[in-house]
Tab-separated table of C-alpha atoms in Angstrom:
chain	number	residue	atom	x	y	z
A	1	ILE	CA	47.511	43.294	7.908
A	2	ILE	CA	47.745	40.247	5.984
A	3	ALA	CA	47.461	38.418	8.873
A	4	VAL	CA	44.292	40.030	10.167
A	5	SER	CA	42.867	40.290	6.633
A	6	LEU	CA	43.456	36.265	5.800
A	7	SER	CA	41.943	35.485	9.575
A	8	ALA	CA	38.556	37.493	8.371
A	9	ILE	CA	38.365	36.315	5.040
A	10	ILE	CA	38.516	32.865	6.402
A	11	ILE	CA	35.784	33.130	9.203
A	12	TRP	CA	33.610	34.525	6.119
A	13	ILE	CA	34.140	31.998	4.297
A	14	VAL	CA	32.970	29.513	6.872
A	15	PHE	CA	29.682	31.605	8.023
A	16	VAL	CA	28.675	32.034	4.274
A	17	TYR	CA	29.209	27.964	3.773
A	18	GLU	CA	27.743	26.907	6.854
A	19	SER	CA	24.873	29.504	7.003
A	20	ARG	CA	23.612	28.770	3.620
A	21	ASN	CA	24.487	25.338	3.172
A	22	LYS	CA	22.251	24.419	6.387
A	23	LYS	CA	19.541	26.670	5.448
A	24	LYS	CA	19.371	25.565	1.837
A	25	LYS	CA	19.412	22.072	3.392
A	26	TYR	CA	16.420	22.386	5.508
A	27	ASP	CA	14.061	24.374	3.025
A	28	THR	CA	14.612	21.374	0.852
A	29	ILE	CA	13.027	19.268	3.838
A	30	ILE	CA	10.541	21.722	4.310
A	31	GLU	CA	9.741	21.533	0.750
A	32	VAL	CA	9.742	18.110	0.496
A	33	SER	CA	7.666	17.506	3.230
A	34	LYS	CA	4.952	19.389	1.318
A	35	ASN	CA	5.087	17.454	-1.801
A	36	ILE	CA	6.015	13.697	-0.908
A	37	SER	CA	4.494	10.823	-2.249
A	38	ASP	CA	6.360	7.660	-2.289
A	39	PRO	CA	5.351	5.550	1.094
A	40	GLU	CA	9.635	4.780	1.575
A	41	GLU	CA	10.435	8.731	1.474
A	42	VAL	CA	7.957	9.533	3.699
A	43	ARG	CA	8.965	6.923	6.313
A	44	ASP	CA	12.749	7.754	5.764
A	45	LEU	CA	11.675	11.329	6.449
A	46	ILE	CA	9.913	10.829	9.243
A	47	GLU	CA	12.786	8.980	10.817
A	48	SER	CA	15.246	11.840	9.786
A	49	LEU	CA	13.124	14.536	10.913
A	50	GLN	CA	13.094	12.128	14.456
A	51	ASP	CA	16.553	11.785	14.918
A	52	LYS	CA	17.253	15.387	14.493
A	53	LYS	CA	14.661	16.440	17.172
A	54	LYS	CA	16.834	13.922	19.156
A	55	SER	CA	20.281	15.482	18.145
A	56	PRO	CA	19.849	18.824	16.721
A	57	VAL	CA	22.257	20.278	14.858
A	58	ASP	CA	23.715	23.828	16.646
A	59	LEU	CA	26.586	25.643	14.778
A	60	ARG	CA	27.655	27.555	17.634
A	61	ARG	CA	27.966	24.428	20.118
A	62	SER	CA	29.727	22.905	17.338
A	63	GLY	CA	32.146	26.116	16.563
A	64	VAL	CA	33.153	26.603	20.156
A	65	ILE	CA	34.061	22.566	19.811
A	66	THR	CA	36.240	23.634	16.928
A	67	ILE	CA	37.937	26.767	18.534
A	68	PHE	CA	39.228	24.629	21.797
A	69	ILE	CA	40.705	21.980	18.724
A	70	GLY	CA	42.473	24.457	17.186
A	71	ALA	CA	43.481	26.535	20.426
A	72	GLY	CA	44.887	23.711	21.627
A	73	LEU	CA	46.929	22.450	18.576
A	74	PHE	CA	48.007	26.588	18.099
A	75	MET	CA	49.136	25.590	21.958
A	76	LEU	CA	50.605	22.250	21.620
A	77	GLY	CA	52.937	23.744	18.185
A	78	TRP	CA	53.922	27.018	20.739
A	79	ILE	CA	55.048	24.269	23.373
A	80	ALA	CA	56.761	21.477	21.155
A	81	ILE	CA	56.461	21.019	17.665
A	82	GLY	CA	56.713	24.265	16.150
A	83	GLU	CA	55.248	26.846	13.575
A	84	ILE	CA	53.490	24.587	11.101
A	85	LEU	CA	51.281	23.077	13.745
A	86	LYS	CA	50.913	26.426	15.515
A	87	GLY	CA	49.732	27.858	12.158
A	88	VAL	CA	47.406	24.707	11.386
A	89	GLY	CA	45.953	25.499	15.381
A	90	ALA	CA	45.003	29.165	14.047
A	91	LEU	CA	43.062	27.902	10.808
A	92	VAL	CA	41.156	25.476	13.009
A	93	ALA	CA	40.081	27.981	15.557
A	94	LEU	CA	39.136	30.583	12.732
A	95	ILE	CA	36.902	27.885	11.488
A	96	GLY	CA	35.417	27.115	14.336
A	97	ILE	CA	34.848	31.273	14.792
A	98	GLY	CA	32.969	31.193	11.592
A	99	GLN	CA	31.025	28.676	12.630
A	100	MET	CA	29.780	30.102	15.596
A	101	VAL	CA	29.201	33.514	14.016
A	102	ALA	CA	26.661	31.663	11.481
A	103	GLY	CA	25.497	29.640	14.866
A	104	TYR	CA	24.234	33.267	15.795
A	105	ILE	CA	23.083	34.508	12.792
A	106	TYR	CA	21.263	31.567	11.930
A	107	PRO	CA	20.219	30.125	15.089
A	108	ASN	CA	19.908	26.507	16.349
A	109	GLN	CA	17.774	24.542	13.390
A	110	SER	CA	16.599	22.223	16.167
A	111	GLU	CA	13.338	24.420	16.568
A	112	GLU	CA	12.510	24.350	12.649
A	113	ILE	CA	12.987	20.941	12.521
A	114	ASN	CA	10.790	20.536	15.474
A	115	LYS	CA	8.481	22.648	13.768
A	116	VAL	CA	8.666	20.801	10.566
A	117	VAL	CA	8.041	17.747	12.132
A	118	GLU	CA	5.041	19.156	14.131
A	119	GLU	CA	3.533	20.623	10.995
A	120	PHE	CA	3.950	16.987	9.080
A	121	GLU	CA	2.244	14.950	11.980
A	122	LYS	CA	-0.518	17.923	11.875
A	123	LYS	CA	-0.821	17.330	8.137
A	124	TRP	CA	-1.380	13.739	8.372
A	125	SER	CA	-3.482	13.755	11.825
A	126	LYS	CA	-5.837	15.974	10.112
A	127	TRP	CA	-6.454	13.313	7.018
A	128	LEU	CA	-6.420	10.105	9.221
A	129	GLY	CA	-8.335	11.327	12.209
A	130	VAL	CA	-5.237	9.975	14.556
A	131	LYS	CA	-1.995	11.223	15.676
A	132	TYR	CA	0.799	10.350	13.231
A	133	SER	CA	3.298	9.917	16.770
A	134	THR	CA	0.926	7.456	18.418
A	135	PHE	CA	1.330	5.208	15.745
A	136	VAL	CA	4.772	5.492	14.871
A	137	ASN	CA	6.466	5.624	17.694
A	138	SER	CA	3.756	3.173	19.779
A	139	GLY	CA	5.083	0.385	21.818
A	140	SER	CA	1.381	-1.028	22.297
A	141	SER	CA	0.077	-3.853	21.290
A	142	ALA	CA	-2.961	-2.217	19.426
A	143	ASN	CA	-3.958	-3.813	15.982
A	144	TYR	CA	-2.471	-2.542	12.583
A	145	ILE	CA	-3.478	-1.220	9.743
A	146	SER	CA	-2.327	0.537	6.242
A	147	ILE	CA	-3.909	3.234	4.295
A	148	ALA	CA	-2.819	4.549	0.797
A	149	ILE	CA	-4.327	7.880	-0.495
A	150	LEU	CA	-4.734	8.889	-3.869
A	151	LYS	CA	-4.945	12.274	-5.119
A	152	GLN	CA	-6.017	13.267	-8.124
A	153	ASN	CA	-5.567	10.113	-10.376
A	154	ASP	CA	-2.415	9.791	-9.339
A	155	PHE	CA	-0.423	7.893	-5.962
A	156	PHE	CA	-0.132	10.336	-3.459
A	157	TRP	CA	0.722	8.961	0.100
A	158	ALA	CA	0.990	5.244	1.816
A	159	GLU	CA	1.256	4.320	5.537
A	160	GLY	CA	1.309	1.923	8.317
A	161	PHE	CA	0.103	2.261	11.816
A	162	GLY	CA	0.687	-0.691	14.490
A	163	PHE	CA	2.919	-3.711	14.539
A	164	ILE	CA	2.437	-6.480	12.278
A	165	ASP	CA	5.166	-8.370	14.673
A	166	GLU	CA	4.654	-7.375	18.564
A	167	GLU	CA	7.289	-9.488	19.741
A	168	LYS	CA	9.704	-8.261	16.835
A	169	LYS	CA	8.685	-4.829	16.905
A	170	ILE	CA	8.566	-4.970	12.955
A	171	LYS	CA	5.537	-1.998	12.216
A	172	ALA	CA	3.456	-2.424	9.279
A	173	ASP	CA	3.832	-0.001	6.694
A	174	GLY	CA	2.609	0.928	2.765
A	175	ASN	CA	4.453	-2.441	1.645
A	176	THR	CA	2.790	-4.787	4.162
A	177	ILE	CA	1.206	-7.200	2.766
A	178	TYR	CA	-2.223	-8.344	3.545
A	179	ARG	CA	-5.219	-11.281	2.383
A	180	VAL	CA	-7.178	-8.462	0.993
A	181	GLY	CA	-9.945	-11.070	1.057
A	182	SER	CA	-13.126	-10.443	-1.644
A	183	VAL	CA	-11.393	-7.719	-3.000
A	184	SER	CA	-9.611	-10.270	-4.970
A	185	LYS	CA	-13.151	-10.795	-6.803
A	186	LEU	CA	-12.513	-7.858	-8.644
A	187	PHE	CA	-9.574	-8.832	-9.976
A	188	THR	CA	-11.350	-12.011	-11.506
A	189	ASP	CA	-14.261	-10.259	-13.054
A	190	ILE	CA	-11.796	-7.775	-14.635
A	191	ALA	CA	-9.710	-10.602	-15.863
A	192	ILE	CA	-12.925	-11.709	-17.606
A	193	MET	CA	-14.486	-8.599	-19.036
A	194	LYS	CA	-10.980	-7.898	-20.380
A	195	LYS	CA	-11.233	-11.699	-22.516
A	196	ARG	CA	-14.930	-10.704	-23.549
A	197	GLU	CA	-13.328	-7.222	-25.065
A	198	SER	CA	-11.000	-9.715	-27.054
A	199	GLY	CA	-14.111	-11.595	-28.061
A	200	ASP	CA	-12.851	-14.968	-26.469
A	201	ILE	CA	-15.924	-15.005	-23.550
A	202	ASP	CA	-19.461	-14.206	-24.283
A	203	ILE	CA	-20.675	-13.257	-20.604
A	204	ASP	CA	-24.538	-14.356	-21.725
A	205	LEU	CA	-24.263	-17.695	-22.748
A	206	PRO	CA	-24.697	-20.127	-20.566
A	207	ILE	CA	-21.750	-21.437	-18.552
A	208	GLN	CA	-22.113	-24.827	-19.836
A	209	ASN	CA	-20.551	-23.514	-22.895
A	210	TYR	CA	-17.249	-23.285	-21.174
A	211	LEU	CA	-17.862	-26.037	-18.320
A	212	PRO	CA	-19.808	-28.702	-19.839
A	213	LYS	CA	-19.916	-30.602	-16.485
A	214	PHE	CA	-21.325	-27.583	-14.733
A	215	ASN	CA	-24.693	-28.410	-13.715
A	216	PRO	CA	-26.360	-27.784	-10.109
A	217	LYS	CA	-29.447	-29.271	-9.586
A	218	ASN	CA	-32.243	-26.130	-10.862
A	219	ILE	CA	-35.839	-27.212	-9.203
A	220	PHE	CA	-37.354	-23.311	-10.266
A	221	ASN	CA	-37.024	-23.735	-14.107
A	222	ASN	CA	-34.878	-24.333	-16.783
A	223	GLU	CA	-33.002	-21.139	-16.898
A	224	PRO	CA	-28.729	-21.137	-17.496
A	225	ILE	CA	-26.909	-19.539	-15.597
A	226	THR	CA	-24.564	-17.286	-17.205
A	227	LEU	CA	-21.171	-15.457	-15.902
A	228	ARG	CA	-22.865	-12.122	-15.983
A	229	GLN	CA	-24.874	-13.490	-13.239
A	230	LEU	CA	-22.476	-15.279	-11.296
A	231	MET	CA	-20.587	-12.034	-11.451
A	232	SER	CA	-23.491	-10.095	-10.278
A	233	HIS	CA	-24.122	-12.398	-7.399
A	234	ARG	CA	-27.471	-13.210	-9.492
A	235	ALA	CA	-27.033	-16.564	-10.495
A	236	GLY	CA	-29.195	-18.110	-7.157
A	237	ILE	CA	-26.297	-20.202	-6.024
A	238	LEU	CA	-25.112	-21.006	-2.723
A	239	ARG	CA	-22.709	-18.708	-0.884
A	240	GLU	CA	-20.222	-20.676	0.230
A	241	PRO	CA	-18.851	-24.336	-1.502
A	242	ALA	CA	-18.826	-27.413	0.545
A	243	TYR	CA	-15.338	-27.768	-0.187
A	244	GLY	CA	-12.416	-24.968	-0.314
A	245	ASN	CA	-14.191	-22.107	2.076
A	246	TYR	CA	-13.207	-20.111	4.427
A	247	PHE	CA	-13.783	-22.618	7.383
A	248	ALA	CA	-12.245	-25.597	5.944
A	249	ASP	CA	-8.250	-26.302	6.085
A	250	ASN	CA	-7.822	-29.273	3.878
A	251	GLU	CA	-6.509	-26.671	0.830
A	252	THR	CA	-8.261	-28.387	-1.942
A	253	SER	CA	-8.284	-27.176	-5.195
A	254	LEU	CA	-9.919	-24.849	-7.393
A	255	GLU	CA	-11.161	-27.627	-9.545
A	256	LYS	CA	-12.247	-29.981	-6.399
A	257	THR	CA	-14.370	-26.714	-5.428
A	258	VAL	CA	-15.878	-26.046	-8.014
A	259	GLU	CA	-17.335	-29.535	-9.005
A	260	SER	CA	-18.877	-29.629	-5.088
A	261	VAL	CA	-20.964	-26.360	-6.223
A	262	SER	CA	-21.959	-28.181	-8.878
A	263	ASN	CA	-23.515	-30.785	-7.093
A	264	SER	CA	-25.042	-28.724	-5.227
A	265	SER	CA	-28.940	-27.331	-5.738
A	266	LEU	CA	-30.098	-23.338	-6.545
A	267	ILE	CA	-30.986	-21.507	-3.412
A	268	HIS	CA	-32.735	-19.221	-6.166
A	269	PRO	CA	-34.149	-18.889	-10.011
A	270	PRO	CA	-31.287	-17.687	-11.906
A	271	GLY	CA	-30.907	-14.245	-12.356
A	272	THR	CA	-33.970	-13.467	-10.064
A	273	ILE	CA	-32.371	-12.682	-6.810
A	274	THR	CA	-29.191	-11.334	-5.479
A	275	LYS	CA	-27.351	-14.001	-3.039
A	276	TYR	CA	-23.477	-13.011	-2.418
A	277	SER	CA	-21.500	-16.256	-3.267
A	278	ASN	CA	-18.116	-16.782	-2.742
A	279	ALA	CA	-19.037	-20.055	-5.058
A	280	GLY	CA	-20.326	-17.923	-7.690
A	281	ILE	CA	-16.705	-16.267	-7.970
A	282	ALA	CA	-14.976	-19.541	-7.971
A	283	VAL	CA	-16.840	-20.492	-10.696
A	284	VAL	CA	-15.766	-17.957	-12.469
A	285	GLY	CA	-12.365	-18.020	-12.046
A	286	TYR	CA	-11.880	-21.572	-12.902
A	287	THR	CA	-13.731	-20.536	-16.497
A	288	LEU	CA	-10.615	-18.832	-17.223
A	289	GLU	CA	-8.477	-21.854	-16.382
A	290	LYS	CA	-10.836	-24.041	-18.552
A	291	ILE	CA	-10.708	-21.431	-21.386
A	292	PHE	CA	-7.079	-20.861	-21.269
A	293	ARG	CA	-5.560	-23.926	-20.191
A	294	LYS	CA	-3.476	-22.642	-17.666
A	295	PRO	CA	-3.646	-22.654	-13.730
A	296	TYR	CA	-5.674	-19.676	-12.501
A	297	VAL	CA	-2.851	-18.427	-10.658
A	298	GLU	CA	-0.702	-17.987	-13.172
A	299	PHE	CA	-2.993	-16.611	-15.647
A	300	MET	CA	-3.904	-13.842	-13.162
A	301	GLN	CA	-0.241	-13.316	-12.539
A	302	GLU	CA	0.657	-13.035	-16.585
A	303	ASN	CA	-2.965	-10.955	-17.363
A	304	ILE	CA	-3.433	-9.010	-14.592
A	305	LEU	CA	-1.121	-8.355	-11.734
A	306	ASN	CA	1.841	-7.877	-13.745
A	307	PRO	CA	0.302	-5.449	-16.420
A	308	LEU	CA	-0.843	-3.484	-13.504
A	309	ASN	CA	2.613	-3.425	-12.184
A	310	MET	CA	1.541	-4.997	-8.817
A	311	ASN	CA	4.471	-6.520	-8.239
A	312	ALA	CA	4.217	-7.801	-4.709
A	313	SER	CA	1.032	-8.778	-5.067
A	314	SER	CA	-0.167	-12.696	-6.359
A	315	PHE	CA	-2.905	-14.947	-5.844
A	316	GLU	CA	-0.440	-17.486	-3.838
A	317	PHE	CA	1.457	-17.574	-0.841
A	318	LYS	CA	5.850	-16.556	-2.003
A	319	ASN	CA	8.171	-17.289	0.799
A	320	SER	CA	9.380	-13.833	-0.166
A	321	MET	CA	6.054	-12.413	1.520
A	322	SER	CA	7.092	-13.815	4.975
A	323	LEU	CA	9.320	-10.996	6.711
A	324	ASN	CA	6.487	-8.684	5.429
A	325	LEU	CA	2.976	-10.545	5.914
A	326	ALA	CA	0.385	-8.764	8.186
A	327	GLU	CA	-0.823	-12.079	10.389
A	328	ALA	CA	-4.185	-12.321	11.805
A	329	THR	CA	-5.372	-12.896	15.192
A	330	MET	CA	-8.255	-14.986	16.073
A	331	TRP	CA	-10.560	-14.882	19.218
A	332	SER	CA	-12.742	-16.807	21.227
A	333	TYR	CA	-16.054	-15.964	23.283
A	334	ASP	CA	-14.173	-17.191	26.250
A	335	GLY	CA	-11.352	-14.446	25.811
A	336	ARG	CA	-8.833	-16.579	24.578
A	337	SER	CA	-6.931	-14.954	21.234
A	338	PHE	CA	-4.307	-16.887	19.103
A	339	LYS	CA	-2.322	-16.696	15.726
A	340	ALA	CA	-5.045	-17.346	12.959
A	341	PRO	CA	-4.055	-20.345	10.916
A	342	ARG	CA	-2.938	-19.527	7.175
A	343	PHE	CA	-3.935	-21.942	4.651
A	344	GLU	CA	-5.288	-21.464	1.036
A	345	LEU	CA	-8.819	-21.600	-0.142
A	346	GLY	CA	-9.980	-23.834	-2.506
A	347	MET	CA	-12.262	-20.787	-4.037
A	348	ILE	CA	-9.064	-18.772	-4.778
A	349	PRO	CA	-10.781	-16.502	-7.338
A	350	ALA	CA	-12.971	-15.367	-4.537
A	351	GLY	CA	-10.501	-14.009	-1.908
A	352	SER	CA	-6.887	-15.213	-1.771
A	353	LEU	CA	-5.183	-12.621	-3.012
A	354	TYR	CA	-2.742	-10.696	-1.014
A	355	SER	CA	-1.568	-7.229	-1.593
A	356	SER	CA	-0.373	-4.298	-0.146
A	357	VAL	CA	-2.125	-0.943	0.014
A	358	THR	CA	0.844	0.489	-2.635
A	359	ASP	CA	-0.312	-1.916	-4.646
A	360	LEU	CA	-4.037	-1.585	-4.623
A	361	ALA	CA	-3.503	1.854	-5.023
A	362	LYS	CA	-2.234	1.075	-8.528
A	363	PHE	CA	-5.319	-0.981	-9.016
A	364	VAL	CA	-7.996	1.967	-8.060
A	365	ASN	CA	-5.462	4.589	-10.121
A	366	MET	CA	-6.577	2.388	-12.878
A	367	ILE	CA	-9.788	2.727	-12.228
A	368	PHE	CA	-10.072	6.867	-11.842
A	369	SER	CA	-7.438	6.269	-15.015
A	370	ASP	CA	-10.620	5.087	-16.766
A	371	GLY	CA	-9.031	2.179	-17.397
A	372	SER	CA	-5.322	3.226	-18.264
A	373	VAL	CA	-1.875	2.505	-16.922
A	374	ASN	CA	0.636	5.043	-17.772
A	375	GLY	CA	-0.920	6.044	-20.732
A	376	GLU	CA	-2.283	2.485	-22.354
A	377	THR	CA	-5.259	1.127	-22.093
A	378	PHE	CA	-5.700	-1.341	-19.830
A	379	VAL	CA	-9.411	-2.110	-19.745
A	380	ASN	CA	-11.798	-0.157	-21.872
A	381	PRO	CA	-13.838	2.716	-20.141
A	382	ASN	CA	-17.216	1.338	-21.634
A	383	THR	CA	-15.982	-1.624	-20.053
A	384	LEU	CA	-15.579	-0.252	-16.298
A	385	LYS	CA	-19.007	1.543	-16.884
A	386	GLU	CA	-21.048	-1.669	-17.589
A	387	MET	CA	-19.405	-2.822	-14.276
A	388	PHE	CA	-20.435	0.399	-12.417
A	389	THR	CA	-23.781	-0.198	-13.852
A	390	PRO	CA	-26.549	-2.603	-11.353
A	391	GLN	CA	-27.287	-5.619	-13.157
A	392	PHE	CA	-30.640	-7.272	-13.017
A	393	SER	CA	-32.284	-4.182	-11.355
A	394	ASP	CA	-34.659	-0.857	-11.840
A	395	SER	CA	-32.152	1.239	-9.604
A	396	GLU	CA	-29.441	2.749	-11.958
A	397	VAL	CA	-27.217	4.011	-8.633
A	398	ASN	CA	-27.671	0.985	-6.333
A	399	GLY	CA	-27.130	-2.659	-6.343
A	400	TYR	CA	-24.762	-4.921	-7.996
A	401	GLY	CA	-23.008	-4.143	-10.980
A	402	ILE	CA	-20.181	-6.574	-12.447
A	403	GLY	CA	-17.817	-7.319	-9.695
A	404	PHE	CA	-18.595	-3.826	-7.718
A	405	ARG	CA	-21.184	-2.994	-5.376
A	406	VAL	CA	-22.325	0.010	-6.368
A	407	SER	CA	-24.586	2.866	-4.511
A	408	LYS	CA	-25.572	6.292	-4.550
A	409	HIS	CA	-23.605	8.596	-1.533
A	410	ASN	CA	-23.743	12.129	-0.973
């Protein structure tokens, strides 16, 4: 009676443990998949689920294996070694029976895991308009892209698709570093506006108040150029500086770049016509450098990027970015393609920011949060409102604000 009761108890204990433990584990995975936000957690979960699709857990199978192991130990003890090993073998066999019973009552988890993966992929495919696994598991040489999504003023999800290095099979992800181009301008302009809040800068004074030697030729009138005009592309200066532009690989300094702008002629009278200008934002960034007597790159890191917790971002290339940097490809009209060279621009404030979508999401979240970061004011809400307001225009919904291109969408 004792032996039979003990056997039943062992089977019952193993059954309860296995069934509840496994069910709880996968219920947790399902719940996590509904609420996951961190991009690394997204990747880890997907990889975990994909592995389980390949090697599903089956309690019935493992139970049978355990029974045979127990039976083998029992037979070995019966033939040669003795009663102790027979007892161990019987115990192991009973554990196997418990696993097998749990497997029949709580069947193969692979079906549920497959369902979770399919639901997860369907969820993101609906949002992105692409099949998740097409990019995650693709071996094609498709271009790459990284995407971040914010929900209700909070970071929600980030992921990358394609390969940033096809030969080494390095996939893009939410932390892949890109050169973000003209998005850099917004950071430069916000830096100026923050210093206006503190009373260090007046954006409506002639720029010569801060850069006495900056004096491009004005054949139209005697109207001065201001920071407000420069940040809203209304200063009338040329689009690209003669030095330090996108097409010059001489990696000249910001100072030399601004000097070349100063030696140019205005294309329009200041404040009259919108003329998009990388050169203009180079002048804006150089103003920060001259006023605060600190290299632009250092100033931006200390005053803008670090307070925003954009720890992976910088206005200069860092060796730590090498392994996760998205390299560009250039092509020619005759069908040739080649790796784009990487060189630093002289007009750094206009287009040299290195960042990831995860870091950029922090910047966007600050804007959606009316200028606050973790509950503390980073920039005044009224300052953001002014930046979103078209400048030198009768329209309230279309045109260039300060840094931001503003338009109305239904």
